[in-house]
C-alpha positions as YAML, in Angstrom:
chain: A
units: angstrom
residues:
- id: 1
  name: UNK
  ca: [71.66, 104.18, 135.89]
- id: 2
  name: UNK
  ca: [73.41, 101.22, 134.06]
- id: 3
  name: UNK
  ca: [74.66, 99.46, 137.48]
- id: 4
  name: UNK
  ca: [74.07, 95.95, 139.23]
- id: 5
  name: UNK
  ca: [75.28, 93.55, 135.99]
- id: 6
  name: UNK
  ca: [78.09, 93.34, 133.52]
- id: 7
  name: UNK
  ca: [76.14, 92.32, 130.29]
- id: 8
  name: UNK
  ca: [76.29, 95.60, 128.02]
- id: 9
  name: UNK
  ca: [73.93, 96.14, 124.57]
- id: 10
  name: UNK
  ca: [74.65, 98.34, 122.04]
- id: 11
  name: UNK
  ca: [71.96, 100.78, 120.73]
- id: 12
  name: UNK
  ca: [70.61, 98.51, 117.98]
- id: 13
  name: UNK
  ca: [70.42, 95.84, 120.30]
- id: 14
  name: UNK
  ca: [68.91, 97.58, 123.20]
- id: 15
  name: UNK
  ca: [66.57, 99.02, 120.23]
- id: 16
  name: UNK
  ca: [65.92, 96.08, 118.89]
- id: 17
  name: UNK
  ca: [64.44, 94.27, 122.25]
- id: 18
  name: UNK
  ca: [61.85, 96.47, 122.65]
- id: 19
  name: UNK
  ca: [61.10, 96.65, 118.50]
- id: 20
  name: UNK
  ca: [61.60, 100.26, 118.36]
- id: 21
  name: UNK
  ca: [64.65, 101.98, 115.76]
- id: 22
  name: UNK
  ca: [67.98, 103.20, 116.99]
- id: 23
  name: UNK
  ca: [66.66, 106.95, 116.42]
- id: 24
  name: UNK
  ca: [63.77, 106.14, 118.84]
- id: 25
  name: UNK
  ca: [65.82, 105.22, 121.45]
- id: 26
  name: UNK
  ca: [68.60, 108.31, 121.11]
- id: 27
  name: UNK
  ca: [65.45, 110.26, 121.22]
- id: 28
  name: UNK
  ca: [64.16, 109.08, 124.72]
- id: 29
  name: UNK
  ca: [67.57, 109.62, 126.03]
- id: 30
  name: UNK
  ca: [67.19, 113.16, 124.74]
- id: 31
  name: UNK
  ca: [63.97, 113.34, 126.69]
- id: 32
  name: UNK
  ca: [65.41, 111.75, 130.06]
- id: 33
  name: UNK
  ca: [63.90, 108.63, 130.19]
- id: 34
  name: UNK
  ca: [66.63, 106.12, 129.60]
- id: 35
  name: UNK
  ca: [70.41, 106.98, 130.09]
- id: 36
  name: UNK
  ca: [72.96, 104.28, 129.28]
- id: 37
  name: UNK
  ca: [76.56, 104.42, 130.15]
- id: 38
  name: UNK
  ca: [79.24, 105.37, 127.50]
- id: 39
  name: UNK
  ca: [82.19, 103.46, 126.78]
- id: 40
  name: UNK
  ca: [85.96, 104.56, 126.39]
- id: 41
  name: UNK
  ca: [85.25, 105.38, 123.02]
- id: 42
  name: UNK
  ca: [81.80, 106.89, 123.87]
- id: 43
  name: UNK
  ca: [79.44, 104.57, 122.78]
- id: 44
  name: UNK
  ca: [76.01, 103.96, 124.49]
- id: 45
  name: UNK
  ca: [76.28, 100.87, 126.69]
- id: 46
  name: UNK
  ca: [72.59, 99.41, 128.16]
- id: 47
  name: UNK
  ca: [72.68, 97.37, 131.07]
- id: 48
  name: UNK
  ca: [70.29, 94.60, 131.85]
- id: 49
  name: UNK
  ca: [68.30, 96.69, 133.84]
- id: 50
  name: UNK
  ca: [68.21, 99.75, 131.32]
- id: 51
  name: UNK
  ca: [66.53, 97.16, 128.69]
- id: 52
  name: UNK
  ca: [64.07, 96.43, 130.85]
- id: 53
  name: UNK
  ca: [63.26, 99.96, 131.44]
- id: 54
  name: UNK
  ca: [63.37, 100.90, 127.48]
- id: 55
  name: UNK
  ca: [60.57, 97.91, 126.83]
- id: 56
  name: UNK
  ca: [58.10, 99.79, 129.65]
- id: 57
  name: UNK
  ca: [58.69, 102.81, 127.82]
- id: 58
  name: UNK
  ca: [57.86, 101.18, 124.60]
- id: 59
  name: UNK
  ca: [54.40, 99.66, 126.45]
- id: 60
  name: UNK
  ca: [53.58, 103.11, 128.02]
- id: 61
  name: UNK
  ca: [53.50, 104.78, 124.63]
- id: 62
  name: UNK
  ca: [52.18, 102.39, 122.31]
- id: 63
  name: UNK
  ca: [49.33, 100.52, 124.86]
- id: 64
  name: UNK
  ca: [49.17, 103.45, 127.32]
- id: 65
  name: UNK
  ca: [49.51, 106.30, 124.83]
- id: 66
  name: UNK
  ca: [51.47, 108.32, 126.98]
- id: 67
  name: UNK
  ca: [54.05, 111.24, 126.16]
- id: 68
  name: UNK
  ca: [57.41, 111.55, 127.29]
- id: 69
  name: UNK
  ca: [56.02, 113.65, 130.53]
- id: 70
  name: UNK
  ca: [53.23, 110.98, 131.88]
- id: 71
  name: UNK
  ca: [56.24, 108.34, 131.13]
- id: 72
  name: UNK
  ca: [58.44, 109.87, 133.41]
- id: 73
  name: UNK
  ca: [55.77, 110.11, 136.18]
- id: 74
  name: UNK
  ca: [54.79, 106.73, 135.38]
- id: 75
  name: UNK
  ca: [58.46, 104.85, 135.89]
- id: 76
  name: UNK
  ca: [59.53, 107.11, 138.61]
- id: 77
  name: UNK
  ca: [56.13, 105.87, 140.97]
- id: 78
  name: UNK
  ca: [57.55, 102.33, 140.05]
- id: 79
  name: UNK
  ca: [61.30, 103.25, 141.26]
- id: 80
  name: UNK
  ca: [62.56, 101.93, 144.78]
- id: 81
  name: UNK
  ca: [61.49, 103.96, 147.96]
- id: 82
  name: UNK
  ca: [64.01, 105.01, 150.98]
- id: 83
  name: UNK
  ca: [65.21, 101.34, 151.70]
- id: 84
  name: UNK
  ca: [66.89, 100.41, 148.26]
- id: 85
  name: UNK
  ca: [70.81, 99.16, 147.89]
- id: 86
  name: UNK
  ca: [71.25, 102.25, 145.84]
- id: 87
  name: UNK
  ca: [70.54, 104.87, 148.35]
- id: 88
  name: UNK
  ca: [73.92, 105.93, 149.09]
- id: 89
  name: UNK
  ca: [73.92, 106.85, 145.59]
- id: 90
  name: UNK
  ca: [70.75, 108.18, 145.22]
- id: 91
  name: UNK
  ca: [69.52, 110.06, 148.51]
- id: 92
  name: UNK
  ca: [69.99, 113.25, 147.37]
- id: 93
  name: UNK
  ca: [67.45, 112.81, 144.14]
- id: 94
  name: UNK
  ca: [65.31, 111.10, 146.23]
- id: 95
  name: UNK
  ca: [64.86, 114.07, 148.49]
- id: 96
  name: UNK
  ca: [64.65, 115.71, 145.37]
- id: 97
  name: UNK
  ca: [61.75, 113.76, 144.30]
- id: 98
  name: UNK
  ca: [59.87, 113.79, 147.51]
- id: 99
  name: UNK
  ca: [59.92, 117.60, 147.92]
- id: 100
  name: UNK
  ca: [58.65, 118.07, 144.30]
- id: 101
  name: UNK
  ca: [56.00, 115.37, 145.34]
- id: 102
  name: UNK
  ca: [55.55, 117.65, 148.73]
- id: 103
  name: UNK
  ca: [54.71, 120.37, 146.58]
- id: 104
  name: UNK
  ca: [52.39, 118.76, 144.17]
- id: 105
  name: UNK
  ca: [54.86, 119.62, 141.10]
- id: 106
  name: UNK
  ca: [55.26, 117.55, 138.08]
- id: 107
  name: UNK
  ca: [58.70, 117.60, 136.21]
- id: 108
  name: UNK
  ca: [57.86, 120.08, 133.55]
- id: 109
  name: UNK
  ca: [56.49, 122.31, 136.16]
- id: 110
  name: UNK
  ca: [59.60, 122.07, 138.07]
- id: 111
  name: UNK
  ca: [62.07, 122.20, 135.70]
- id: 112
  name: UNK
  ca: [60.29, 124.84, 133.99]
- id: 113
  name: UNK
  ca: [60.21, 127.01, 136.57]
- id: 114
  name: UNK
  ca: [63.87, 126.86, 137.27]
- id: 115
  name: UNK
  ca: [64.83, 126.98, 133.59]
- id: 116
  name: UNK
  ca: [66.30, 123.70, 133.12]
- id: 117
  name: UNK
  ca: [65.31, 120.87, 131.12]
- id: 118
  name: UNK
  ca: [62.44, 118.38, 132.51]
- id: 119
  name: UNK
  ca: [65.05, 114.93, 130.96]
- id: 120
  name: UNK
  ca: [68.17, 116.80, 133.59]
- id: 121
  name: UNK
  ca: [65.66, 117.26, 136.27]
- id: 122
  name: UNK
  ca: [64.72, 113.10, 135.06]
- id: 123
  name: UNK
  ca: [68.21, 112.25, 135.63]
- id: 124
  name: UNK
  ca: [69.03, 114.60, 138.51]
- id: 125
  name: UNK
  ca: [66.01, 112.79, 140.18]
- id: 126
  name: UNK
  ca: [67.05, 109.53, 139.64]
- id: 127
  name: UNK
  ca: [71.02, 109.42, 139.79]
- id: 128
  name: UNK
  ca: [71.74, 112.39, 142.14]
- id: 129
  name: UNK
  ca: [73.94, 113.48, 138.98]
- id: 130
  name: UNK
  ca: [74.21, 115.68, 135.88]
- id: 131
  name: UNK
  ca: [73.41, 119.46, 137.09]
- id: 132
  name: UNK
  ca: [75.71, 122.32, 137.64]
- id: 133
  name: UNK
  ca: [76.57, 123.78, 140.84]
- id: 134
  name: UNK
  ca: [74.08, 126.75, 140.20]
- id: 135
  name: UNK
  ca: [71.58, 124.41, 138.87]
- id: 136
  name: UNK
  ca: [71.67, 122.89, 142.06]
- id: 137
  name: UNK
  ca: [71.35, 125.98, 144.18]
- id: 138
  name: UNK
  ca: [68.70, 126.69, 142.37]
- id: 139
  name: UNK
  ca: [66.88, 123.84, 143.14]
- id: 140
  name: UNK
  ca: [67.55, 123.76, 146.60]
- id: 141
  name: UNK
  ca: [66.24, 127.71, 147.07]
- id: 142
  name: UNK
  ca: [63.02, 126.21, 145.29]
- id: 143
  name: UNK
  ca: [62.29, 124.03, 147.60]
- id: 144
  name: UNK
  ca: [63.17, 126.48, 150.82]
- id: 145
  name: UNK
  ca: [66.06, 124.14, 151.45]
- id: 146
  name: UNK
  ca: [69.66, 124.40, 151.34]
- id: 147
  name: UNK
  ca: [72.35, 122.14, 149.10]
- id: 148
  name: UNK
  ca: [73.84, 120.62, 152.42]
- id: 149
  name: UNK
  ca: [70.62, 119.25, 153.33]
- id: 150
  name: UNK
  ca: [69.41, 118.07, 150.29]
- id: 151
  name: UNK
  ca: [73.31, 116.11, 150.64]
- id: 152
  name: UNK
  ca: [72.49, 114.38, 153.77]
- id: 153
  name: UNK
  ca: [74.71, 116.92, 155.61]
- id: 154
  name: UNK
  ca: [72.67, 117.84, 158.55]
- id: 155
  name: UNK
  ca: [73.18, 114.07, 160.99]
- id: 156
  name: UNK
  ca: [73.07, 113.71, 164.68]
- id: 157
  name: UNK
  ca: [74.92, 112.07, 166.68]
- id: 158
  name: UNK
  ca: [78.46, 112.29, 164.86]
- id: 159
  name: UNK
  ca: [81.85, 112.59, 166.33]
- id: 160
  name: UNK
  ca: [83.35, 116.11, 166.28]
- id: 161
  name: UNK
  ca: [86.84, 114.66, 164.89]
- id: 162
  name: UNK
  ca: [87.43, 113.44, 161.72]
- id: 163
  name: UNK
  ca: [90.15, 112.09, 160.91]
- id: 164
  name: UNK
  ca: [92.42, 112.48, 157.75]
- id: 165
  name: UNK
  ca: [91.14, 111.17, 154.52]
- id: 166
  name: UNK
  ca: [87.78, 109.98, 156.06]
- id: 167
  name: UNK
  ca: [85.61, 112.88, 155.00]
- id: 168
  name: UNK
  ca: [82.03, 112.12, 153.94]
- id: 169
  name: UNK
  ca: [81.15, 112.86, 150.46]
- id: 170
  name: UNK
  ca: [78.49, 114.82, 149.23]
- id: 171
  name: UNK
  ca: [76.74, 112.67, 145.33]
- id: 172
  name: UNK
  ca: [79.00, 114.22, 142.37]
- id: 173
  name: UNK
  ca: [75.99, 115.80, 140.66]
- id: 174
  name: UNK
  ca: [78.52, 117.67, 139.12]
- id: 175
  name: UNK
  ca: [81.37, 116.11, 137.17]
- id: 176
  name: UNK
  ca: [84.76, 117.32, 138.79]
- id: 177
  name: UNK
  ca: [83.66, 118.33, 141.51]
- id: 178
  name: UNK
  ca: [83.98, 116.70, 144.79]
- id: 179
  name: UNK
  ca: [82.78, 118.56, 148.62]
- id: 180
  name: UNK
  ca: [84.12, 116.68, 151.52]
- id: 181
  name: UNK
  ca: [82.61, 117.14, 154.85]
- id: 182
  name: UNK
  ca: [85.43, 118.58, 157.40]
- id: 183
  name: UNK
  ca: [82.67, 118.70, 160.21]
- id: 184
  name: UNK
  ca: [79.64, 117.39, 161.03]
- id: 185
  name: UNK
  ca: [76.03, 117.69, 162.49]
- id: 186
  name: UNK
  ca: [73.68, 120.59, 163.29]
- id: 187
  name: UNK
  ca: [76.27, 123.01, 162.89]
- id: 188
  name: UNK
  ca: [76.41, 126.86, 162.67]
- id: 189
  name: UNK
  ca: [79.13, 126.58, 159.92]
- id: 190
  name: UNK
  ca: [79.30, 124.49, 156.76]
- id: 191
  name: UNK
  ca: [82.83, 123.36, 156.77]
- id: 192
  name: UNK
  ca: [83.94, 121.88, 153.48]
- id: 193
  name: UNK
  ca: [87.09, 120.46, 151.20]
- id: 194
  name: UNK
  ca: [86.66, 121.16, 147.87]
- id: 195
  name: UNK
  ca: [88.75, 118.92, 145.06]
- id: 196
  name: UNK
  ca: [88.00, 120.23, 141.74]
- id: 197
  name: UNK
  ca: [89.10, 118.55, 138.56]
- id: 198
  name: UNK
  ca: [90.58, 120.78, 135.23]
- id: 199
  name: UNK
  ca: [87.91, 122.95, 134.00]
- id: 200
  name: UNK
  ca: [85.49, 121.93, 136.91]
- id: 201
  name: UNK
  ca: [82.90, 125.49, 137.86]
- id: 202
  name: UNK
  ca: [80.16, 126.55, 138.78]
- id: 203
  name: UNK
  ca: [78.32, 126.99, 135.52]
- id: 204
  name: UNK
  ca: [76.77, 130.08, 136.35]
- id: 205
  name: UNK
  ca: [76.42, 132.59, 139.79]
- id: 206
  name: UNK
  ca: [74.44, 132.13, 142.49]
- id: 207
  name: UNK
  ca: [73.85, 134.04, 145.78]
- id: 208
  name: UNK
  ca: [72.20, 132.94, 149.30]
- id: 209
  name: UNK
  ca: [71.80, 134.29, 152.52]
- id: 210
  name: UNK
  ca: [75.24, 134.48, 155.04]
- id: 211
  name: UNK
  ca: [79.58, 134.94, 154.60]
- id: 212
  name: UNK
  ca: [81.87, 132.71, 153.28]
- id: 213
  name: UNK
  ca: [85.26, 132.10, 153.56]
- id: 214
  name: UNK
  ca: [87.68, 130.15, 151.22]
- id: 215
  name: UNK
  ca: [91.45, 129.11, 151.67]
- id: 216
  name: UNK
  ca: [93.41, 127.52, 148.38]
- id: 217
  name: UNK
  ca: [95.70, 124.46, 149.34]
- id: 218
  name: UNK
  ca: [97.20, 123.39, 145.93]
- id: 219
  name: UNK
  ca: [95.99, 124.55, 142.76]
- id: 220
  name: UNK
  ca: [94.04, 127.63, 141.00]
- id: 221
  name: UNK
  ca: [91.23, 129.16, 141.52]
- id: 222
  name: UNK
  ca: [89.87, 131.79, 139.81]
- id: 223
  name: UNK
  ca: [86.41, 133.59, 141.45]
- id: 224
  name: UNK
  ca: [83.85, 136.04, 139.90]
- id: 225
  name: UNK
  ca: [81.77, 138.69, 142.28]
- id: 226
  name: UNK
  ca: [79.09, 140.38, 141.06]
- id: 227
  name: UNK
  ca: [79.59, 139.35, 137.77]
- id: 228
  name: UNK
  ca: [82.64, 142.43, 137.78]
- id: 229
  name: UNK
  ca: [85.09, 141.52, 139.91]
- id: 230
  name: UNK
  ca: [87.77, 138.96, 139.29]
- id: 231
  name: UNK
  ca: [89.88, 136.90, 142.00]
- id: 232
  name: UNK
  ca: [92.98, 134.79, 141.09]
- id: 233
  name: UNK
  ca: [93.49, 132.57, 144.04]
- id: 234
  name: UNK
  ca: [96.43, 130.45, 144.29]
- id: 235
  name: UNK
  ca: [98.20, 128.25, 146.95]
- id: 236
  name: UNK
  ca: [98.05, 129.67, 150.48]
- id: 237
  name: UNK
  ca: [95.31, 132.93, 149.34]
- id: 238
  name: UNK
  ca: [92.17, 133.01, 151.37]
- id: 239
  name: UNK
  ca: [88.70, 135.48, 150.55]
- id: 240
  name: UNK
  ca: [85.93, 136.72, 152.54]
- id: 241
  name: UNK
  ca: [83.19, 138.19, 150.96]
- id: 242
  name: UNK
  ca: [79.21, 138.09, 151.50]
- id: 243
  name: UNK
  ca: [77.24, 135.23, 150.31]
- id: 244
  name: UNK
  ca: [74.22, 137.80, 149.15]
- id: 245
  name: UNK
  ca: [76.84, 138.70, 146.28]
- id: 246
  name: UNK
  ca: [76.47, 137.09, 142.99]
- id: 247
  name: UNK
  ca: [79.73, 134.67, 142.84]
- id: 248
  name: UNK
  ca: [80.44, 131.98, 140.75]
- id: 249
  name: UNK
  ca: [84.22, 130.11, 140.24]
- id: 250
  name: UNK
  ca: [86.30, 127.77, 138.15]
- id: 251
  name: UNK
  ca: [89.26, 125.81, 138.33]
- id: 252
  name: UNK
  ca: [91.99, 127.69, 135.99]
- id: 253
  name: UNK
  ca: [95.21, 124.71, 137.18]
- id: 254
  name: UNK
  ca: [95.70, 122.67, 134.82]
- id: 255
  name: UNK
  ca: [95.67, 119.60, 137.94]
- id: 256
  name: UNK
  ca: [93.89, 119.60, 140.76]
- id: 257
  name: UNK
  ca: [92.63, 122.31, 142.73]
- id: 258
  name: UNK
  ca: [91.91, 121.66, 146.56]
- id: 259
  name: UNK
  ca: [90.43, 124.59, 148.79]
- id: 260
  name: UNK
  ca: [88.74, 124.94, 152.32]
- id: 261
  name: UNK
  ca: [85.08, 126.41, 152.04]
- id: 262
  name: UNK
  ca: [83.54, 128.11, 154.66]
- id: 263
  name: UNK
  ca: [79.90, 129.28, 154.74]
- id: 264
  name: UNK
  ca: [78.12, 130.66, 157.67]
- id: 265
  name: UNK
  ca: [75.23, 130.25, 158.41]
- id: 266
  name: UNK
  ca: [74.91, 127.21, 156.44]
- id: 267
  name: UNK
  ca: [72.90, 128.36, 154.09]
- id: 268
  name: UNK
  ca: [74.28, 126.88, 151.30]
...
């Protein structure tokens, strides 16, 4: 969340401003409520903005009395609506967010019923990052939507050619992995270009309604089907298989690896 200013504070510092200890703070990031950036070297960097945040939290719990859950409510209903600089960045946890509002859900409710953490569902919520593939499946089957929607997939009114290297991109939720859109629209296909970094997967299977087919360009790709059945895809191998089946994949190059994906209906 650490965007919008180049002033950084260490932890004792950021700590410090809002007279609460180091520990305090590491804690609350624990719990979802504040997440810095990390430097080269990994240490916790706080913006401007992410002081000002921490010192709410410190007023909600000491004059408010409120736990970690009501705090979360409580600086989300502050956050920027639709409208904000930051939506390209941010649509898809805002959708997030509103559906879960829809619903009449809190956090823990949510997250709890999926079996994730309430903080990841925070974050998820908040910077449209830090969730698995699966996780965000998951979600999206929740909510009786699909992950191209909740991505701001589904447009009118968009050309039916697009061109080389200007493919929309759906938010990285997941680090490594990057789903460009090859078409557009209200489509009966979801037509996408997958770039996954080393080591980038699913993190788990996940099945929907529908077929899907995939073509490697460059790289490796190794897929899982009902938990039992192993593919080794490499450069130029395509697969066609059922989307009802269990699958779940990883990137086993040591580079890149790029691939078409093909799911029909889109239902993913």
């Amino acid at each position: 969340m650490s965007n919008g200013t180049s002033v950084r504070y260490k932890v004792a510092e950021a700590a410090k401003s809002a007279g609460v200890s180091a520990s305090t703070l590491r804690l609350w990031e624990s719990q979802g409520l504040v997440v810095p950036d990390r430097s080269e070297t990994g240490h916790r960097q706080y913006s401007t903005e992410d002081v000002a945040r921490i010192k709410k939290i410190a007023w909600y719990r000491t004059e408010r009395g409120l736990n970690p859950a009501a705090i979360r409510e409580a600086l989300e209903s502050e956050e920027p609506s639709e409208g904000s600089d930051s939506a390209d960045t941010s649509d898809l946890g805002r959708r997030l967010r509103s559906l879960r509002h829809g619903a009449g859900k809190t956090l823990d409710q949510v997250a709890g019923d999926v079996g994730i953490a309430a903080s990841t569902l925070s974050t998820l919520e908040r910077t449209s990052q830090g969730v698995s593939f699966k996780t965000l499946h998951d979600l999206a089957e929740y909510y009786g939507t699909t992950v191209s929607r909740l991505s701001g997939e589904e447009r009118d009114d968009v050309p039916e050619v697009v061109r080389a290297g200007a493919w929309h991109t759906w938010p990285e939720t997941t680090p490594g992995v990057t789903v460009q859109l090859l078409a557009e629209g209200r489509t009966m296909m979801d037509c996408h270009r997958f770039v996954l970094a080393p080591g980038a997967a699913s993190e788990g299977a996940y099945r929907h309604e529908g077929e899907e087919f995939m073509h490697v360009l460059s790289g490796r790709l190794e897929l899982v089907l009902d938990s039992d059945q192993f593919f080794d895809l490499g450069p130029g191998d395509s697969l066609y298989f059922e989307s009802r089946r269990y699958h779940s994949w990883r990137n086993r190059h040591d580079g890149e690896t790029i691939l078409i994906w093909i799911n029909t209906p889109p239902t993913f």
